[in-house]
XYZ file of N, CA and C in Angstrom:
678
model
N -5.611 19.381 9.340
C -4.910 18.318 8.625
C -5.888 17.230 8.198
N -6.002 16.986 6.898
C -6.914 15.995 6.328
C -8.374 16.264 6.690
N -8.686 17.517 6.992
C -10.054 17.861 7.378
C -11.029 17.802 6.212
N -10.515 17.795 4.971
C -11.388 17.771 3.802
C -11.617 16.358 3.274
N -11.135 15.347 3.983
C -11.207 13.971 3.507
C -12.542 13.334 3.864
N -13.174 12.682 2.868
C -14.398 11.933 3.158
C -14.277 10.459 2.765
N -13.109 10.051 2.230
C -12.890 8.654 1.877
C -11.476 8.247 2.307
N -11.405 7.210 3.138
C -10.147 6.725 3.703
C -9.845 5.366 3.099
N -8.702 5.247 2.438
C -8.352 4.037 1.701
C -7.081 3.457 2.313
N -7.192 2.270 2.894
C -6.067 1.693 3.616
C -5.646 0.360 3.023
N -4.362 0.229 2.784
C -3.779 -1.057 2.456
C -3.919 -1.967 3.676
N -3.727 -3.264 3.480
C -3.884 -4.217 4.582
C -2.537 -4.696 5.125
N -1.856 -5.540 4.345
C -0.651 -6.211 4.843
C 0.480 -5.226 5.100
N 1.025 -5.311 6.312
C 2.139 -4.463 6.765
C 1.758 -2.985 6.865
N 0.458 -2.719 6.796
C -0.060 -1.365 7.029
C -0.955 -1.360 8.266
N -1.951 -2.242 8.287
C -2.820 -2.349 9.457
C -2.200 -3.208 10.560
N -1.171 -3.946 10.221
C -0.417 -4.695 11.226
C 1.052 -4.640 10.823
N 1.976 -4.757 11.766
C 3.402 -4.607 11.444
C 4.007 -5.871 10.849
N 5.100 -5.732 10.096
C 5.784 -6.899 9.527
C 6.249 -7.898 10.585
N 6.440 -7.421 11.812
C 6.944 -8.286 12.884
C 5.999 -9.435 13.215
N 4.741 -9.390 12.767
C 3.815 -10.499 13.017
C 4.235 -11.760 12.278
N 4.964 -11.592 11.187
C 5.389 -12.741 10.396
C 4.365 -13.213 9.381
N 3.186 -12.590 9.344
C 2.170 -13.038 8.382
C 2.651 -12.812 6.953
N 3.326 -11.689 6.716
C 3.860 -11.438 5.381
C 4.872 -12.495 4.968
N 5.663 -12.970 5.923
C 6.617 -14.037 5.627
C 5.884 -15.312 5.250
N 4.793 -15.604 5.951
C 3.987 -16.779 5.609
C 3.465 -16.685 4.176
N 3.025 -15.503 3.805
C 2.493 -15.303 2.452
C 3.575 -15.596 1.418
N 4.772 -15.082 1.645
C 5.868 -15.331 0.706
C 6.231 -16.803 0.635
N 6.192 -17.499 1.772
C 6.465 -18.938 1.777
C 5.413 -19.665 0.941
N 4.135 -19.281 1.112
C 3.075 -19.915 0.336
C 3.235 -19.693 -1.155
N 3.627 -18.484 -1.535
C 3.847 -18.169 -2.947
C 5.003 -18.996 -3.500
N 6.103 -19.050 -2.756
C 7.273 -19.790 -3.241
C 7.022 -21.296 -3.266
N 6.198 -21.784 -2.340
C 5.828 -23.203 -2.388
C 5.069 -23.504 -3.672
N 4.183 -22.590 -4.065
C 3.444 -22.786 -5.313
C 4.404 -22.802 -6.500
N 5.336 -21.865 -6.523
C 6.299 -21.793 -7.622
C 7.186 -23.028 -7.661
N 7.555 -23.515 -6.488
C 8.381 -24.728 -6.414
C 7.655 -25.901 -7.056
N 6.369 -26.060 -6.710
C 5.604 -27.164 -7.266
C 5.297 -26.993 -8.742
N 4.988 -25.764 -9.151
C 4.583 -25.514 -10.545
C 5.752 -25.662 -11.511
N 6.926 -25.156 -11.115
C 8.073 -25.156 -12.019
C 9.116 -26.225 -11.678
N 8.953 -26.901 -10.552
C 9.950 -27.875 -10.137
C 11.252 -27.233 -9.703
N 11.136 -26.118 -8.985
C 12.303 -25.347 -8.575
C 12.705 -25.669 -7.144
N 13.950 -25.325 -6.798
C 14.345 -25.354 -5.396
C 14.016 -23.991 -4.782
N 14.332 -23.811 -3.491
C 13.984 -22.572 -2.797
C 14.608 -21.353 -3.463
N 15.885 -21.454 -3.803
C 16.570 -20.317 -4.425
C 15.950 -19.993 -5.786
N 15.618 -21.030 -6.538
C 15.004 -20.818 -7.838
C 13.630 -20.189 -7.718
N 12.864 -20.595 -6.687
C 11.537 -20.024 -6.471
C 11.636 -18.543 -6.109
N 12.647 -18.196 -5.320
C 12.844 -16.787 -4.966
C 13.147 -15.955 -6.213
N 14.014 -16.508 -7.067
C 14.358 -15.785 -8.304
C 13.140 -15.630 -9.205
N 12.375 -16.701 -9.341
C 11.183 -16.657 -10.201
C 10.168 -15.649 -9.658
N 9.976 -15.629 -8.351
C 9.061 -14.670 -7.745
C 9.504 -13.243 -8.046
N 10.791 -12.970 -7.881
C 11.314 -11.622 -8.142
C 11.143 -11.248 -9.609
N 11.368 -12.189 -10.505
C 11.225 -11.922 -11.945
C 9.776 -11.596 -12.293
N 8.844 -12.366 -11.751
C 7.430 -12.164 -12.074
C 6.921 -10.835 -11.522
N 7.354 -10.492 -10.316
C 6.945 -9.209 -9.731
C 7.518 -8.043 -10.536
N 8.787 -8.170 -10.930
C 9.435 -7.095 -11.685
C 8.769 -6.879 -13.043
N 8.335 -7.965 -13.678
C 7.800 -7.858 -15.035
C 6.282 -7.653 -15.083
N 5.558 -8.089 -14.022
C 4.096 -8.038 -14.085
C 3.422 -7.417 -12.864
N 4.187 -6.997 -11.884
C 3.598 -6.348 -10.718
C 3.328 -7.279 -9.562
N 2.770 -8.447 -9.847
C 2.572 -9.478 -8.829
C 2.914 -10.835 -9.433
N 3.192 -11.784 -8.552
C 3.475 -13.154 -8.999
C 2.268 -13.724 -9.741
N 1.082 -13.516 -9.191
C -0.132 -14.063 -9.799
C -0.347 -13.537 -11.205
N -0.229 -12.242 -11.395
C -0.463 -11.671 -12.731
C 0.540 -12.243 -13.726
N 1.784 -12.399 -13.295
C 2.783 -12.979 -14.177
C 2.462 -14.414 -14.540
N 2.027 -15.195 -13.562
C 1.691 -16.599 -13.820
C 0.478 -16.721 -14.736
N -0.496 -15.845 -14.564
C -1.674 -15.896 -15.417
C -1.336 -15.470 -16.842
N -0.531 -14.424 -16.964
C -0.183 -13.909 -18.292
C 0.689 -14.885 -19.069
N 1.660 -15.457 -18.394
C 2.645 -16.303 -19.077
C 2.269 -17.778 -19.105
N 1.472 -18.227 -18.114
C 1.233 -19.664 -17.976
C -0.237 -20.017 -17.768
N -1.146 -19.062 -17.920
C -2.587 -19.307 -17.813
C -2.963 -20.003 -16.502
N -2.309 -19.617 -15.418
C -2.594 -20.209 -14.112
C -3.974 -19.770 -13.630
N -4.713 -20.692 -13.029
C -6.020 -20.406 -12.447
C -5.800 -19.642 -11.139
N -6.330 -18.415 -11.016
C -6.092 -17.642 -9.793
C -6.602 -18.329 -8.527
N -7.711 -19.063 -8.633
C -8.243 -19.759 -7.462
C -7.264 -20.831 -6.987
N -6.630 -21.516 -7.929
C -5.642 -22.531 -7.579
C -4.443 -21.895 -6.892
N -3.991 -20.786 -7.434
C -2.844 -20.081 -6.859
C -3.163 -19.555 -5.462
N -4.314 -18.909 -5.296
C -4.668 -18.269 -4.033
C -5.065 -19.257 -2.941
N -5.103 -20.538 -3.257
C -5.468 -21.548 -2.261
C -4.509 -21.558 -1.082
N -3.277 -21.077 -1.271
C -2.321 -21.079 -0.165
C -2.798 -20.195 0.988
N -3.649 -19.205 0.694
C -4.142 -18.331 1.761
C -4.950 -19.110 2.797
N -5.561 -20.217 2.388
C -6.365 -21.024 3.306
C -5.484 -21.742 4.320
N -4.189 -21.786 4.064
C -3.274 -22.479 4.974
C -2.489 -21.508 5.866
N -2.742 -20.225 5.750
C -2.033 -19.248 6.571
C -2.515 -19.311 8.023
N -1.601 -19.063 8.940
C -1.932 -19.032 10.356
C -2.206 -17.586 10.770
N -3.483 -17.225 10.789
C -3.866 -15.853 11.108
C -3.827 -15.572 12.608
N -3.563 -16.591 13.406
C -3.522 -16.383 14.851
C -2.330 -15.528 15.272
N -1.396 -15.263 14.356
C -0.260 -14.391 14.689
C -0.714 -12.937 14.830
N -1.915 -12.616 14.354
C -2.452 -11.260 14.478
C -3.221 -11.116 15.778
N -3.151 -9.947 16.365
C -3.846 -9.664 17.611
C -4.747 -8.443 17.429
N -5.854 -8.433 18.148
C -6.759 -7.288 18.090
C -6.045 -6.035 18.586
N -6.285 -4.941 17.891
C -5.658 -3.656 18.220
C -6.777 -2.667 18.558
N -7.059 -2.536 19.851
C -8.190 -1.706 20.274
C -7.984 -0.238 19.920
N -6.760 0.262 20.046
C -6.499 1.664 19.722
C -6.735 1.921 18.238
N -6.283 0.991 17.397
C -6.487 1.155 15.954
C -7.974 1.080 15.606
N -8.684 0.138 16.215
C -10.122 0.000 15.951
C -10.869 1.280 16.336
N -10.542 1.848 17.489
C -11.192 3.079 17.935
C -10.874 4.237 17.004
N -9.617 4.321 16.572
C -9.193 5.411 15.697
C -9.877 5.327 14.333
N -9.988 4.125 13.787
C -10.638 3.958 12.482
C -12.133 4.239 12.582
N -12.748 3.766 13.645
C -14.190 3.988 13.827
C -14.517 5.475 13.908
N -13.591 6.264 14.426
C -13.834 7.697 14.613
C -13.631 8.516 13.347
N -13.033 7.934 12.319
C -12.794 8.688 11.092
C -14.111 9.021 10.398
N -14.301 10.257 9.963
C -15.544 10.619 9.285
C -15.539 10.153 7.829
N -16.670 9.724 7.344
C -16.760 9.327 5.934
C -16.593 7.830 5.734
N -16.362 7.468 4.469
C -16.256 6.052 4.105
C -14.829 5.542 4.278
N -14.724 4.233 4.540
C -13.410 3.610 4.723
C -13.353 2.322 3.918
N -12.246 2.136 3.177
C -12.087 0.955 2.339
C -10.724 0.310 2.569
N -10.702 -1.015 2.421
C -9.445 -1.754 2.322
C -9.142 -1.926 0.842
N -7.909 -1.649 0.467
C -7.469 -1.794 -0.925
C -6.201 -2.652 -0.896
N -6.324 -3.910 -1.346
C -5.239 -4.868 -1.195
C -4.963 -5.626 -2.483
N -3.718 -6.021 -2.665
C -3.343 -6.880 -3.787
C -3.615 -8.348 -3.473
N -4.071 -8.632 -2.265
C -4.441 -9.993 -1.880
C -5.923 -10.207 -2.183
N -6.474 -11.311 -1.684
C -7.880 -11.621 -1.950
C -8.777 -11.088 -0.840
N -10.063 -11.010 -1.127
C -11.031 -10.584 -0.118
C -11.056 -11.580 1.036
N -10.882 -12.867 0.743
C -10.837 -13.876 1.813
C -9.717 -13.546 2.796
N -8.535 -13.256 2.270
C -7.396 -12.926 3.126
C -7.704 -11.685 3.964
N -8.280 -10.670 3.340
C -8.616 -9.445 4.061
C -9.611 -9.718 5.180
N -10.615 -10.517 4.900
C -11.627 -10.817 5.910
C -11.028 -11.540 7.111
N -10.143 -12.515 6.840
C -9.512 -13.248 7.939
C -8.653 -12.327 8.798
N -7.866 -11.489 8.136
C -6.975 -10.589 8.861
C -7.766 -9.550 9.655
N -8.787 -8.956 9.043
C -9.576 -7.934 9.727
C -10.284 -8.508 10.950
N -10.749 -9.736 10.837
C -11.411 -10.371 11.971
C -10.442 -10.525 13.138
N -9.228 -10.992 12.853
C -8.218 -11.176 13.900
C -7.779 -9.851 14.507
N -7.765 -8.799 13.709
C -7.335 -7.482 14.178
C -8.442 -6.735 14.932
N -9.634 -7.330 14.970
C -10.752 -6.668 15.626
C -11.320 -5.532 14.797
N -11.134 -5.618 13.478
C -11.566 -4.533 12.592
C -12.706 -4.935 11.666
N -13.227 -6.138 11.827
C -14.352 -6.563 10.992
C -15.529 -5.627 11.234
N -16.139 -5.165 10.179
C -17.273 -4.261 10.291
C -16.901 -2.794 10.343
N -15.592 -2.500 10.326
C -15.149 -1.108 10.384
C -14.996 -0.475 9.000
N -15.153 -1.281 7.943
C -14.918 -0.772 6.587
C -16.157 -0.938 5.724
N -16.280 -0.033 4.753
C -17.428 -0.049 3.854
C -17.244 -1.013 2.690
N -16.040 -1.531 2.522
C -15.805 -2.484 1.450
C -14.345 -2.870 1.362
N -14.103 -3.979 0.646
C -12.749 -4.455 0.370
C -12.570 -4.517 -1.138
N -11.566 -3.811 -1.635
C -11.230 -3.858 -3.057
C -9.991 -4.740 -3.166
N -10.187 -5.973 -3.666
C -9.090 -6.936 -3.702
C -8.557 -7.124 -5.113
N -7.636 -8.067 -5.269
C -6.976 -8.274 -6.557
C -7.971 -8.718 -7.629
N -9.027 -9.415 -7.230
C -10.026 -9.840 -8.208
C -10.904 -8.668 -8.626
N -11.236 -7.785 -7.696
C -11.996 -6.585 -8.049
C -11.192 -5.702 -8.992
N -9.867 -5.735 -8.834
C -8.982 -4.981 -9.727
C -8.724 -5.677 -11.034
N -9.487 -6.754 -11.307
C -9.340 -7.546 -12.532
C -7.904 -8.031 -12.691
N -7.312 -8.409 -11.537
C -5.976 -9.003 -11.454
C -4.863 -8.053 -11.880
N -5.206 -6.771 -11.995
C -4.178 -5.751 -12.221
C -3.885 -5.121 -10.863
N -2.677 -5.293 -10.334
C -2.390 -4.876 -8.963
C -1.918 -3.436 -8.856
N -1.923 -2.925 -7.623
C -1.120 -1.744 -7.341
C 0.329 -2.119 -7.659
N 1.116 -1.248 -8.244
C 0.886 0.174 -8.493
C 0.439 0.509 -9.920
N -0.168 -0.454 -10.660
C -0.602 -0.164 -12.029
C -1.765 0.835 -12.024
N -1.711 1.855 -12.866
C -2.751 2.898 -12.869
C -4.164 2.363 -13.061
N -4.318 1.328 -13.884
C -5.650 0.803 -14.139
C -6.338 0.293 -12.890
N -5.572 -0.248 -11.971
C -6.149 -0.758 -10.728
C -6.758 0.375 -9.916
N -6.051 1.480 -9.798
C -6.561 2.619 -9.030
C -7.817 3.201 -9.677
N -7.808 3.281 -11.005
C -8.979 3.846 -11.689
C -10.211 2.970 -11.473
N -10.011 1.645 -11.482
C -11.136 0.750 -11.224
C -11.675 0.965 -9.808
N -10.776 1.138 -8.865
C -11.209 1.377 -7.491
C -12.019 2.668 -7.402
N -11.501 3.751 -7.961
C -12.185 5.042 -7.900
C -13.552 4.973 -8.558
N -13.624 4.314 -9.726
C -14.888 4.215 -10.450
C -15.899 3.362 -9.693
N -15.451 2.229 -9.176
C -16.370 1.310 -8.512
C -17.030 1.953 -7.298
N -16.262 2.746 -6.572
C -16.770 3.301 -5.323
C -17.069 4.804 -5.408
N -17.076 5.353 -6.620
C -17.404 6.774 -6.818
C -16.592 7.673 -5.887
N -15.296 7.460 -5.897
C -14.395 8.221 -5.028
C -13.903 9.467 -5.754
N -13.995 10.602 -5.105
C -13.423 11.852 -5.620
C -11.986 11.925 -5.119
N -10.980 11.810 -6.013
C -9.588 11.755 -5.559
C -9.179 12.890 -4.632
N -9.637 14.100 -4.910
C -9.249 15.240 -4.099
C -9.789 15.209 -2.683
N -10.732 14.301 -2.408
C -11.301 14.188 -1.068
C -11.008 12.825 -0.453
N -9.960 12.173 -0.968
C -9.597 10.839 -0.484
C -8.125 10.806 -0.084
N -7.804 9.884 0.820
C -6.422 9.686 1.243
C -6.104 8.196 1.184
N -4.907 7.878 0.712
C -4.466 6.486 0.579
C -3.314 6.228 1.534
N -3.418 5.111 2.285
C -2.375 4.673 3.205
C -1.760 3.378 2.668
N -0.428 3.304 2.627
C 0.225 2.083 2.154
C 1.623 2.000 2.758
N 2.106 0.760 2.950
C 3.454 0.592 3.483
C 4.513 0.662 2.399
N 4.119 0.617 1.120
C 5.061 0.697 0.012
C 4.926 2.061 -0.662
N 6.003 2.805 -0.647
C 5.961 4.160 -1.208
C 5.592 4.136 -2.688
N 6.035 3.103 -3.413
C 5.756 3.016 -4.844
C 4.250 2.945 -5.112
N 3.495 2.391 -4.168
C 2.044 2.267 -4.350
C 1.302 3.587 -4.150
N 2.022 4.620 -3.738
C 1.394 5.918 -3.481
C 1.641 6.930 -4.594
N 2.481 6.569 -5.557
C 2.812 7.508 -6.634
C 1.596 7.840 -7.496
N 0.889 6.825 -7.975
C -0.278 7.067 -8.824
C -1.391 7.768 -8.059
N -1.743 7.335 -6.824
C -2.762 8.084 -6.085
C -2.431 9.557 -5.943
N -1.157 9.871 -5.702
C -0.754 11.265 -5.589
C -0.960 12.002 -6.913
N -0.617 11.333 -8.014
C -0.812 11.945 -9.330
C -2.287 12.167 -9.638
N -3.141 11.301 -9.094
C -4.584 11.430 -9.314
C -5.213 12.499 -8.432
N -4.454 13.024 -7.480
C -4.964 14.074 -6.617
C -5.308 13.654 -5.207
N -5.020 12.385 -4.849
C -5.300 11.913 -3.502
C -4.204 12.360 -2.539
N -4.573 12.584 -1.289
C -3.569 12.726 -0.234
C -2.994 11.335 0.016
N -1.751 11.250 0.472
C -1.117 9.956 0.682
C -0.387 9.916 2.017
N -0.382 8.708 2.600
C 0.327 8.480 3.863
C 1.125 7.193 3.729
N 2.437 7.326 3.830
C 3.356 6.186 3.768
C 3.532 5.669 5.194
N 3.170 4.401 5.415
C 3.109 3.828 6.761
C 4.240 2.828 6.985
N 4.869 2.904 8.166
C 5.798 1.865 8.571
C 7.245 2.295 8.599
N 8.102 1.328 8.846
C 9.517 1.602 8.980
C 9.860 1.980 10.410
N 11.110 2.311 10.625
C 11.586 2.672 11.954
C 11.937 4.155 11.996
N 11.363 4.848 12.935
C 11.670 6.271 13.103
C 12.979 6.439 13.855
N 13.726 7.452 13.508
C 14.949 7.758 14.231
C 14.603 8.218 15.643
N 15.489 7.970 16.608
C 15.221 8.405 17.985
C 14.881 9.895 18.039
N 13.831 10.219 18.769
C 13.429 11.610 18.913
C 12.605 12.150 17.767
N 12.299 11.276 16.773
C 11.519 11.718 15.616
C 10.059 11.935 16.017
N 9.419 12.898 15.401
C 8.011 13.173 15.676
C 7.147 11.999 15.229
N 5.902 12.006 15.682
C 4.954 10.933 15.374
C 4.760 10.751 13.869
N 4.851 11.828 13.124
C 4.723 11.755 11.674
C 5.578 12.846 11.049
N 5.797 12.715 9.754
C 6.610 13.679 9.015
C 5.833 14.172 7.808
N 5.770 15.468 7.617
C 5.150 16.052 6.430
C 6.207 16.049 5.332
N 5.979 15.261 4.281
C 6.953 15.121 3.207
C 6.708 16.120 2.077
N 5.454 16.515 1.914
C 5.040 17.466 0.872
C 3.597 17.829 1.179
N 3.043 18.854 0.522
C 1.624 19.148 0.736
C 0.766 17.903 0.460
N -0.050 17.526 1.418
C -0.949 16.371 1.308
C -0.184 15.046 1.194
N 1.010 14.997 1.770
C 1.785 13.762 1.759
C 2.516 13.626 3.091
N 2.311 12.462 3.767
C 2.883 12.242 5.087
C 3.624 10.917 5.153
N 4.574 10.854 6.086
C 5.234 9.605 6.470
C 4.876 9.338 7.922
N 4.365 8.136 8.207
C 3.879 7.785 9.540
C 4.525 6.478 9.969
N 5.014 6.442 11.189
C 5.662 5.230 11.683
C 4.727 4.368 12.517
N 3.732 4.953 13.111
C 2.780 4.208 13.941
C 1.384 4.683 13.560
N 0.643 3.823 12.893
C -0.617 4.238 12.276
C -1.684 4.641 13.291
N -1.898 3.820 14.319
C -3.014 4.077 15.236
C -2.931 5.447 15.916
N -1.800 5.829 16.515
C -1.748 7.163 17.131
C -1.947 8.296 16.132
N -1.443 8.092 14.905
C -1.622 9.126 13.887
C -3.102 9.310 13.576
N -3.817 8.213 13.335
C -5.250 8.310 13.047
C -6.000 8.904 14.229
N -5.627 8.504 15.416
C -6.284 9.020 16.610
C -6.100 10.533 16.723
N -4.915 11.015 16.334
C -4.644 12.452 16.439
C -5.520 13.272 15.495
N -6.062 12.632 14.458
C -6.888 13.350 13.490
C -8.277 13.668 14.038
N -8.729 12.879 15.002
C -10.098 13.044 15.489
C -10.171 13.353 16.976
N -9.043 13.196 17.692
C -9.064 13.463 19.124
C -9.295 14.947 19.367
N -10.140 15.299 20.329
C -10.384 16.721 20.609
C -9.113 17.399 21.117
N -8.933 18.615 20.704
C -7.757 19.372 21.152
C -7.874 19.634 22.651
N -6.738 19.561 23.322
C -6.705 19.834 24.755
C -6.576 21.342 24.968
N -7.572 21.944 25.609
C -7.555 23.385 25.815
C -6.853 23.714 27.130
N -6.099 24.800 27.141
C -5.434 25.173 28.390
C -6.447 25.512 29.473
N -6.107 25.175 30.682
C -7.001 25.431 31.815
C -7.127 26.944 32.082
N -8.335 27.356 32.438
C -8.531 28.761 32.773
C -8.568 28.983 34.288
N -8.393 27.889 34.998
C -8.409 27.991 36.462
C -7.086 28.544 36.976
């Protein structure tokens, strides 16, 4: 399983850590605070505006830049106010990622600054060969095809030998079309459900990332001959 993979591509938010940390909620609050100040909206209006921009442009930032020429640095300043202490080091995940053969990348719609802060708190700093962020994608986010092509070109990735992990199934459609293996991470497994589910050839659903990654490299237990 995934024995032919030499490039591991992992999303960050709600993939390397669970939504229960609340960091994703902080991010949404920061985005809506920006919208409230920029447009003079109340909370409900900011939520609607955020949903409209995401639906029409993929991310709030891309919509604001396209429609209102917003400076991305000004918008992304809210990341400096996030409380990253809600994240905890995950030794099992760090060990599992370190054991993966080949190159490993973070691919996020957030900024490299955000990725660096989160990876440091998770005990994963130094475990990846690079971070491909929203600026590296020229502000075109997942799931837009152009973003994936920029990632593949920048890092000379052969799609057929790469696997993409993401908590949003929609973000895995284009990688699958390009020939990458895909792993949909997160959600709640039904009682008695296996550690992972094979959804199609080279496509998996995983509820707990660290044990799944560990199972890829852990030596098989041989029956005793005694």
